[in-house]
Tab-separated table of C-alpha atoms and ligand atoms in Angstrom:
chain	number	residue	atom	x	y	z
A	683	UNK	CA	0.000	0.000	0.000
A	684	UNK	CA	1.218	3.488	-0.808
A	685	UNK	CA	2.064	5.973	1.867
A	686	UNK	CA	-0.389	8.809	2.462
A	687	UNK	CA	0.330	12.074	4.246
A	688	UNK	CA	-2.248	13.672	6.478
A	689	UNK	CA	-1.526	17.371	6.989
A	690	UNK	CA	-3.516	19.649	9.258
A	691	UNK	CA	-2.525	23.256	8.608
A	692	UNK	CA	-4.269	26.128	10.356
A	693	UNK	CA	-4.179	29.877	10.666
A	694	UNK	CA	-6.271	32.703	12.045
A	695	UNK	CA	-6.718	34.958	9.033
A	696	UNK	CA	-9.632	36.970	10.381
A	697	UNK	CA	-12.842	36.298	12.234
A	698	UNK	CA	-16.140	37.684	13.417
A	699	UNK	CA	-17.377	39.068	15.728
A	700	UNK	CA	-14.000	39.963	17.191
A	701	UNK	CA	-11.924	36.803	17.714
A	702	UNK	CA	-14.964	34.501	17.960
A	703	UNK	CA	-15.431	32.454	14.780
A	704	UNK	CA	-14.575	32.063	11.110
A	705	UNK	CA	-16.975	33.608	8.584
A	706	UNK	CA	-18.679	31.112	6.207
A	707	UNK	CA	-17.278	33.010	3.193
A	708	UNK	CA	-13.734	32.092	4.269
A	709	UNK	CA	-14.659	28.420	4.650
A	710	UNK	CA	-16.280	28.452	1.200
A	711	UNK	CA	-13.293	30.216	-0.393
A	712	UNK	CA	-10.850	27.700	1.125
A	713	UNK	CA	-12.912	24.729	-0.131
A	714	UNK	CA	-13.129	26.182	-3.615
A	715	UNK	CA	-9.387	26.689	-3.847
A	716	UNK	CA	-8.508	23.251	-2.483
A	717	UNK	CA	-10.903	21.540	-4.910
A	718	UNK	CA	-8.737	22.828	-7.780
A	719	UNK	CA	-5.445	21.474	-6.436
A	720	UNK	CA	-4.253	18.330	-8.206
A	721	UNK	CA	-1.760	17.421	-5.460
A	722	UNK	CA	-4.484	17.439	-2.808
A	723	UNK	CA	-6.232	14.066	-2.922
A	724	UNK	CA	-8.903	14.887	-0.340
A	725	UNK	CA	-9.616	17.692	2.105
A	726	UNK	CA	-11.925	18.854	4.833
A	727	UNK	CA	-12.148	22.518	5.786
A	728	UNK	CA	-13.411	23.529	9.207
A	729	UNK	CA	-12.845	25.976	12.029
A	730	UNK	CA	-12.353	25.969	15.753
A	731	UNK	CA	-13.195	29.473	16.929
A	732	UNK	CA	-11.285	32.050	14.887
A	733	UNK	CA	-8.899	29.467	13.400
A	734	UNK	CA	-9.363	28.169	9.865
A	735	UNK	CA	-8.247	24.540	9.590
A	736	UNK	CA	-7.295	22.710	6.389
A	737	UNK	CA	-7.264	18.927	6.797
A	738	UNK	CA	-5.465	17.575	3.719
A	739	UNK	CA	-4.375	14.227	2.304
A	740	UNK	CA	-1.691	13.931	-0.368
A	741	UNK	CA	1.342	11.876	-1.446
A	742	UNK	CA	4.041	14.515	-1.002
A	743	UNK	CA	5.229	13.599	2.511
A	744	UNK	CA	5.592	15.861	5.542
A	745	UNK	CA	7.070	19.357	5.193
A	746	UNK	CA	6.356	19.354	1.453
A	747	UNK	CA	7.038	22.847	0.000
A	748	UNK	CA	4.285	22.288	-2.606
A	749	UNK	CA	1.621	21.392	-0.025
A	750	UNK	CA	2.673	24.153	2.367
A	751	UNK	CA	2.596	26.590	-0.540
A	752	UNK	CA	-0.977	25.544	-1.370
A	753	UNK	CA	-2.022	26.102	2.261
A	754	UNK	CA	-0.214	29.458	2.301
A	755	UNK	CA	-2.022	30.586	-0.867
A	756	UNK	CA	-5.385	29.516	0.582
A	757	UNK	CA	-4.706	31.540	3.748
A	758	UNK	CA	-3.556	34.545	1.692
A	759	UNK	CA	-6.687	34.409	-0.435
A	760	UNK	CA	-8.905	34.030	2.671
A	761	UNK	CA	-7.101	37.025	4.171
A	762	UNK	CA	-8.288	39.058	1.178
A	763	UNK	CA	-11.869	37.797	1.695
A	764	UNK	CA	-11.588	38.708	5.397
A	765	UNK	CA	-10.293	42.177	4.497
A	766	UNK	CA	-13.130	42.741	2.021
A	767	UNK	CA	-15.647	41.925	4.787
A	768	UNK	CA	-13.681	44.061	7.266
A	769	UNK	CA	-13.451	41.044	9.555
A	770	UNK	CA	-11.431	41.313	12.722
A	771	UNK	CA	-7.697	40.581	12.677
A	772	UNK	CA	-7.623	39.890	8.925
A	773	UNK	CA	-4.362	38.109	8.108
A	774	UNK	CA	-3.247	38.125	11.746
A	775	UNK	CA	-1.263	34.861	11.522
A	776	UNK	CA	0.352	35.584	8.138
A	777	UNK	CA	3.682	36.878	9.383
A	778	UNK	CA	5.542	37.054	6.084
A	779	UNK	CA	4.743	38.841	2.819
A	780	UNK	CA	5.754	35.904	0.676
A	781	UNK	CA	6.064	32.141	1.038
A	782	UNK	CA	9.516	30.780	1.900
A	783	UNK	CA	9.253	27.032	1.319
A	784	UNK	CA	7.587	25.913	4.556
A	785	UNK	CA	4.765	27.486	6.589
A	786	UNK	CA	6.571	26.587	9.844
A	787	UNK	CA	7.829	29.751	11.452
A	788	UNK	CA	5.681	31.915	9.182
A	789	UNK	CA	2.578	31.981	11.376
A	790	UNK	CA	0.360	28.994	10.546
A	791	UNK	CA	0.384	25.879	12.775
A	792	UNK	CA	1.057	22.408	11.338
A	793	UNK	CA	0.587	18.783	12.411
A	794	UNK	CA	1.486	16.153	9.824
A	795	UNK	CA	2.154	12.447	9.556
A	796	UNK	CA	3.031	10.162	6.667
A	797	UNK	CA	1.612	6.667	7.108
A	798	UNK	CA	0.953	3.500	5.204
A	799	UNK	CA	-2.718	3.093	6.123
A	800	UNK	CA	-3.610	-0.142	7.876
A	801	UNK	CA	-6.476	-2.328	6.625
A	802	UNK	CA	-8.691	0.161	8.426
A	803	UNK	CA	-7.212	3.455	9.601
A	804	UNK	CA	-9.234	5.491	12.135
A	805	UNK	CA	-7.704	8.903	12.947
A	806	UNK	CA	-8.832	11.792	15.115
A	807	UNK	CA	-7.960	15.403	14.331
A	808	UNK	CA	-8.074	17.627	17.411
A	809	UNK	CA	-8.291	21.390	17.022
A	810	UNK	CA	-8.246	23.914	19.860
A	811	UNK	CA	-8.820	27.649	20.180
A	812	UNK	CA	-7.795	30.244	22.787
A	813	UNK	CA	-5.004	28.123	24.146
A	814	UNK	CA	-1.456	27.015	23.351
A	815	UNK	CA	0.303	23.831	22.119
A	816	UNK	CA	1.071	22.731	25.677
A	817	UNK	CA	-2.680	22.016	26.008
A	818	UNK	CA	-1.987	18.637	24.323
A	819	UNK	CA	0.730	17.471	26.707
A	820	UNK	CA	-1.555	16.232	29.485
A	821	UNK	CA	-4.026	14.419	27.204
A	822	UNK	CA	-1.253	12.841	25.068
A	823	UNK	CA	0.438	11.613	28.222
A	824	UNK	CA	-2.809	10.141	29.498
A	825	UNK	CA	-3.697	8.520	26.143
A	826	UNK	CA	-0.307	6.864	25.593
A	827	UNK	CA	1.110	6.348	29.089
A	828	UNK	CA	-1.649	6.266	31.703
A	829	UNK	CA	-3.427	2.919	32.185
A	830	UNK	CA	-6.070	4.685	34.293
A	831	UNK	CA	-7.066	6.306	30.982
A	832	UNK	CA	-6.102	3.759	28.316
A	833	UNK	CA	-7.048	0.291	29.516
A	834	UNK	CA	-5.330	-1.135	26.428
A	835	UNK	CA	-1.905	-0.373	27.939
A	836	UNK	CA	-2.629	-3.223	30.334
A	837	UNK	CA	-5.158	-5.357	28.475
A	838	UNK	CA	-3.924	-5.324	24.863
A	839	UNK	CA	-0.620	-7.148	24.158
A	840	UNK	CA	-0.110	-4.785	21.168
A	841	UNK	CA	-0.051	-1.754	23.483
A	842	UNK	CA	1.665	-3.359	26.468
A	843	UNK	CA	5.209	-2.348	25.418
A	844	UNK	CA	4.294	1.312	25.756
A	845	UNK	CA	5.169	4.298	23.580
A	846	UNK	CA	8.000	6.726	22.805
A	847	UNK	CA	7.465	10.460	23.423
A	848	UNK	CA	9.264	13.170	21.441
A	849	UNK	CA	9.450	16.119	23.823
A	850	UNK	CA	10.523	19.588	22.680
A	851	UNK	CA	12.308	22.143	24.811
A	852	UNK	CA	11.079	25.343	23.184
A	853	UNK	CA	13.404	27.557	25.237
A	854	UNK	CA	16.609	25.951	23.986
A	855	UNK	CA	15.278	24.610	20.666
A	856	UNK	CA	16.117	20.941	21.327
A	857	UNK	CA	14.278	17.644	21.526
A	858	UNK	CA	14.488	14.376	23.430
A	859	UNK	CA	12.965	10.925	22.913
A	860	UNK	CA	11.750	9.222	26.084
A	861	UNK	CA	10.214	5.774	26.492
A	862	UNK	CA	7.221	4.946	28.630
A	863	UNK	CA	6.576	3.216	30.947
A	864	UNK	CA	10.377	2.980	31.598
A	865	UNK	CA	11.004	6.746	31.762
A	866	UNK	CA	7.554	7.836	32.816
A	867	UNK	CA	8.718	10.027	35.700
A	868	UNK	CA	11.232	11.803	33.440
A	869	UNK	CA	8.508	12.487	30.860
A	870	UNK	CA	6.284	13.960	33.563
A	871	UNK	CA	9.145	15.944	35.124
A	872	UNK	CA	9.551	17.717	31.785
A	873	UNK	CA	6.073	18.087	30.295
A	874	UNK	CA	4.544	19.237	33.580
A	875	UNK	CA	6.469	22.480	32.909
A	876	UNK	CA	3.983	23.522	30.244
A	877	UNK	CA	5.614	26.840	29.385
A	878	UNK	CA	8.829	25.147	28.229
A	879	UNK	CA	8.382	21.466	27.314
A	880	UNK	CA	5.833	20.113	24.841
A	881	UNK	CA	4.919	16.737	23.408
A	882	UNK	CA	5.551	17.000	19.660
A	883	UNK	CA	5.043	13.381	18.541
A	884	UNK	CA	4.353	9.958	19.983
A	885	UNK	CA	5.652	6.755	18.368
A	886	UNK	CA	5.069	3.101	18.907
A	887	UNK	CA	8.329	1.404	19.847
A	888	UNK	CA	8.482	-0.270	16.410
A	889	UNK	CA	8.805	3.266	14.989
A	890	UNK	CA	5.225	3.616	13.739
A	891	UNK	CA	3.934	7.156	14.329
A	892	UNK	CA	0.954	7.368	16.692
A	893	UNK	CA	0.371	11.099	17.197
A	894	UNK	CA	1.659	14.481	16.022
A	895	UNK	CA	0.889	17.914	17.413
A	896	UNK	CA	1.566	21.433	16.171
A	897	UNK	CA	4.085	23.205	18.351
A	898	UNK	CA	4.563	26.539	16.641
A	899	UNK	CA	4.748	29.369	19.152
A	900	UNK	CA	3.545	32.534	17.475
A	901	UNK	CA	4.687	34.821	20.237
A	902	UNK	CA	8.225	33.426	19.984
A	903	UNK	CA	8.208	33.624	16.178
A	904	UNK	CA	7.107	37.225	15.968
A	905	UNK	CA	9.010	38.409	19.041
A	906	UNK	CA	5.860	40.081	20.261
A	907	UNK	CA	2.238	39.100	20.622
A	908	UNK	CA	0.521	38.475	17.286
A	909	UNK	CA	-2.233	36.018	18.240
A	910	UNK	CA	-2.375	32.854	20.279
A	911	UNK	CA	-0.770	29.773	18.774
A	912	UNK	CA	-3.918	27.678	18.907
A	913	UNK	CA	-2.824	24.065	18.376
A	914	UNK	CA	-3.945	21.043	16.339
A	915	UNK	CA	-3.055	17.364	16.694
A	916	UNK	CA	-3.556	14.079	14.840
A	917	UNK	CA	-3.946	10.771	16.712
A	918	UNK	CA	-4.197	7.288	15.162
A	919	UNK	CA	-6.588	4.889	16.859
A	920	UNK	CA	-7.455	1.198	17.333
A	921	UNK	CA	-5.679	-2.143	16.737
A	922	UNK	CA	-2.164	-1.379	17.998
A	923	UNK	CA	-3.020	2.173	19.067
A	924	UNK	CA	-5.368	3.337	21.830
A	925	UNK	CA	-9.065	2.937	20.970
A	926	UNK	CA	-11.140	5.958	19.910
A	927	UNK	CA	-12.767	5.992	23.355
A	928	UNK	CA	-9.366	5.886	25.065
A	929	UNK	CA	-8.127	8.770	22.928
A	930	UNK	CA	-11.190	10.853	23.863
A	931	UNK	CA	-11.196	9.885	27.545
A	932	UNK	CA	-8.703	12.526	28.867
A	933	UNK	CA	-11.005	15.286	27.599
A	934	UNK	CA	-13.677	14.237	30.110
A	935	UNK	CA	-11.447	16.214	32.516
A	936	UNK	CA	-11.391	19.890	31.471
A	937	UNK	CA	-7.803	20.589	32.550
A	938	UNK	CA	-6.479	24.113	32.989
A	939	UNK	CA	-4.633	25.506	29.993
A	940	UNK	CA	-3.019	28.879	29.252
A	941	UNK	CA	-4.927	31.104	26.841
A	942	UNK	CA	-8.482	32.428	27.382
A	943	UNK	CA	-8.828	36.228	27.329
A	944	UNK	CA	-5.849	37.972	25.719
A	945	UNK	CA	-3.903	34.717	25.807
A	946	UNK	CA	-2.995	35.650	29.359
A	947	UNK	CA	-5.197	33.535	31.625
A	948	UNK	CA	-5.503	29.950	32.746
A	949	UNK	CA	-8.884	28.428	32.003
A	950	UNK	CA	-10.483	25.002	31.509
A	951	UNK	CA	-10.273	23.285	28.114
A	952	UNK	CA	-13.896	22.602	27.131
A	953	UNK	CA	-14.586	19.737	24.685
A	954	UNK	CA	-17.381	20.815	22.308
A	955	UNK	CA	-19.127	19.825	19.099
A	956	UNK	CA	-17.801	21.805	16.118
A	957	UNK	CA	-20.866	24.108	15.880
A	958	UNK	CA	-20.180	25.154	19.503
A	959	UNK	CA	-16.537	26.004	18.793
A	960	UNK	CA	-16.939	29.760	19.234
A	961	UNK	CA	-15.286	31.040	22.416
A	962	UNK	CA	-17.357	33.945	23.727
A	963	UNK	CA	-17.402	34.283	27.495
A	964	UNK	CA	-14.204	36.180	28.379
A	965	UNK	CA	-13.131	35.069	24.873
A	966	UNK	CA	-13.389	31.493	26.091
A	967	UNK	CA	-13.399	29.193	27.835
A	968	UNK	CA	-10.738	27.604	25.615
A	969	UNK	CA	-12.380	25.076	23.256
A	970	UNK	CA	-11.353	21.803	21.687
A	971	UNK	CA	-13.070	19.852	18.916
A	972	UNK	CA	-12.366	16.300	17.714
A	973	UNK	CA	-13.196	15.206	14.171
A	974	UNK	CA	-12.862	11.494	13.456
A	975	UNK	CA	-12.118	10.087	9.996
A	976	UNK	CA	-11.549	6.673	8.491
A	977	UNK	CA	-8.814	6.869	5.867
A	978	UNK	CA	-9.797	4.978	2.740
A	979	UNK	CA	-6.476	5.197	0.931
A	980	UNK	CA	-6.177	8.971	0.738
A	981	UNK	CA	-9.927	9.518	1.007
A	982	UNK	CA	-11.217	11.069	4.236
A	983	UNK	CA	-14.365	9.153	5.188
A	984	UNK	CA	-16.107	11.420	7.664
A	985	UNK	CA	-15.931	13.511	9.708
A	986	UNK	CA	-17.715	12.310	12.795
A	987	UNK	CA	-17.999	15.147	15.304
A	988	UNK	CA	-16.756	13.147	18.297
A	989	UNK	CA	-17.453	15.575	21.151
A	990	UNK	CA	-21.045	15.905	19.917
A	991	UNK	CA	-21.966	13.393	22.574
A	992	UNK	CA	-23.948	13.621	25.829
A	993	UNK	CA	-21.142	11.782	27.640
A	994	UNK	CA	-19.111	15.020	27.448
A	995	UNK	CA	-21.914	17.108	29.021
A	996	UNK	CA	-20.339	16.563	32.449
A	997	UNK	CA	-16.988	17.889	31.202
A	998	UNK	CA	-18.683	20.949	29.704
A	999	UNK	CA	-20.609	21.588	32.944
A	1000	UNK	CA	-17.448	21.220	34.978
A	1001	UNK	CA	-15.571	23.506	32.565
A	1002	UNK	CA	-18.207	26.194	33.111
A	1003	UNK	CA	-17.948	25.777	36.895
A	1004	UNK	CA	-14.151	25.999	36.702
A	1005	UNK	CA	-14.451	29.060	34.450
A	1006	UNK	CA	-16.662	30.722	37.106
A	1007	UNK	CA	-14.160	29.851	39.803
A	1008	UNK	CA	-11.116	30.999	37.853
A	1009	UNK	CA	-12.860	34.196	36.682
A	1010	UNK	CA	-13.522	35.125	40.322
A	1011	UNK	CA	-9.767	35.648	40.732
A	1012	UNK	CA	-9.980	38.587	38.309
A	1013	UNK	CA	-6.478	39.922	37.676
A	1014	UNK	CA	-4.815	37.638	40.229
A	1015	UNK	CA	-2.704	34.562	39.586
A	1016	UNK	CA	-3.280	31.679	39.063
A	1017	UNK	CA	-6.079	32.895	36.730
A	1018	UNK	CA	-3.545	35.360	35.334
A	1019	UNK	CA	-0.522	33.617	33.797
A	1020	UNK	CA	3.016	34.001	35.102
A	1021	UNK	CA	4.774	37.191	33.994
A	1022	UNK	CA	6.895	35.456	31.344
A	1023	UNK	CA	3.818	33.900	29.676
A	1024	UNK	CA	1.597	36.982	29.487
A	1025	UNK	CA	0.712	37.884	25.915
A	1026	UNK	CA	-0.367	41.356	26.940
A	1027	UNK	CA	1.033	43.277	29.876
A	1028	UNK	CA	1.360	46.816	31.094
A	1029	UNK	CA	3.749	45.705	33.855
A	1030	UNK	CA	7.003	47.063	32.346
A	1031	UNK	CA	5.367	50.485	31.866
A	1032	UNK	CA	3.891	50.433	35.381
A	1033	UNK	CA	7.288	49.444	36.838
A	1034	UNK	CA	9.015	52.184	34.838
A	1035	UNK	CA	6.613	54.780	36.115
A	1036	UNK	CA	6.867	53.606	39.736
A	1037	UNK	CA	10.607	52.936	39.666
A	1038	UNK	CA	11.649	56.120	41.460
A	1039	UNK	CA	9.025	55.643	44.173
A	1040	UNK	CA	10.277	52.221	45.314
A	1041	UNK	CA	12.319	52.490	48.530
A	1042	UNK	CA	15.114	50.072	49.338
A	1043	UNK	CA	14.397	48.011	52.448
A	1044	UNK	CA	16.838	48.018	55.357
A	1045	UNK	CA	18.989	44.860	55.536
A	1046	UNK	CA	17.152	43.588	58.640
A	1047	UNK	CA	13.750	43.956	56.909
A	1048	UNK	CA	15.035	42.296	53.735
A	1049	UNK	CA	16.030	39.237	55.743
A	1050	UNK	CA	12.443	38.706	56.791
A	1051	UNK	CA	11.435	38.558	53.126
A	1052	UNK	CA	14.189	36.304	51.949
A	1053	UNK	CA	13.018	32.925	50.685
A	1054	UNK	CA	16.080	31.309	52.211
A	1055	UNK	CA	15.159	32.474	55.699
A	1056	UNK	CA	11.703	30.888	55.294
A	1057	UNK	CA	12.923	27.562	53.925
A	1058	UNK	CA	12.329	24.727	56.434
A	1059	UNK	CA	15.512	22.910	57.471
A	1060	UNK	CA	16.062	19.395	56.116
A	1061	UNK	CA	15.302	16.801	58.789
A	1062	UNK	CA	17.139	13.705	57.580
B	2437	F6R	C1	-6.838	35.393	22.724
B	2437	F6R	C2	-7.534	36.263	21.767
B	2437	F6R	C3	-8.441	37.302	22.290
B	2437	F6R	C4	-7.820	38.686	22.138
B	2437	F6R	C5	-8.711	39.778	22.762
B	2437	F6R	C6	-8.166	41.177	22.520
B	2437	F6R	O1	-6.055	34.443	22.085
B	2437	F6R	O2	-7.385	36.149	20.570
B	2437	F6R	O3	-8.798	37.047	23.624
B	2437	F6R	O4	-6.560	38.713	22.752
B	2437	F6R	O5	-10.012	39.718	22.199
B	2437	F6R	O6	-7.966	41.333	21.160
B	2437	F6R	P1	-7.399	42.671	20.490
B	2437	F6R	O7	-6.089	42.973	21.141
B	2437	F6R	O8	-7.299	42.297	19.040
B	2437	F6R	O9	-8.431	43.738	20.748
B	2438	MG	MG1	-8.211	36.080	16.005
B	2439	MG	MG1	-7.631	31.335	17.653
């Protein structure tokens, strides 16, 4: 069987009202353009909130300049449609004037995998809005390494060997491969630090790819805030991979993710059906959708809107309760993100203005504030 590449490429090229959702004219324009592309064997166009997502199959492999160029042109054209409608933030994720061979680092987010489809190939495409790529670390860990989530890790001999995690260190631009269950604590030690370490891919130990997530960080690319880097991910399911229900299971817990209003607040990740993917309250709460497909060669059979299910009502209710609770903190942490992760802040200006009014504390007073003085002594 021939290899097929599944590419999910997304960008926010303008939305309405404000940063809430993609206008139907942009979806229609994207579909029309993709239909004309010979290299694209099948496609599905959708949106999660203000992000326009192109789900593409082709034979060109990952990081193909031709495929990325097609996606770039679609986003550029949709930017023009957004401008003509005076939509909000038209072209906000298009950080370059012209295409330079790969959309990575140019604004759009990308998750891709090249696979030889099995006899039957179920895949789930996750798409999130008002959050950041680290939102996938907890669920990917639970899907591929936590037997309390994926029963198959214990019950299915094909899953019992565990999986290999590719973890990125986005501060130092490096990666590491770690095996689970053997190095489970090391994986958690890293990916629990969501502002620095991210799960990029997961592999079976025979090298077969199991999951891929987008890890572009717009704020780092542009050097200043230009829009949240809302992530996408692809996960393969069944016979040798976790079952569809195991892959969806972590989302029954609406974990806290960075994003929400102004990309500067922690809030719960709410699993919703695609028509409900329009963050509104406090520009949130952050949303995630899951579209399931069966790959028939390169044909996308589907989608099935997997969170359109009453069994996720509890998660949505809990997410709303958590949103109430977090919102009550107003401008205080931990609703507000740590200083280094704020997308918007007036703090440097406030500090500049107040600089001269700060008084140095006397040495004896300082001591009382020192962390060292408060640290309890070791008892062993
Ligand atoms: C968060 C997001 C929105 C905007 C907010 C302010 O990722 O996109 O919450 O940050 O609506 O938007 P501007 O600065 O465009 O008025
Ligand atoms: Mg936007
Ligand atoms: Mg968005």
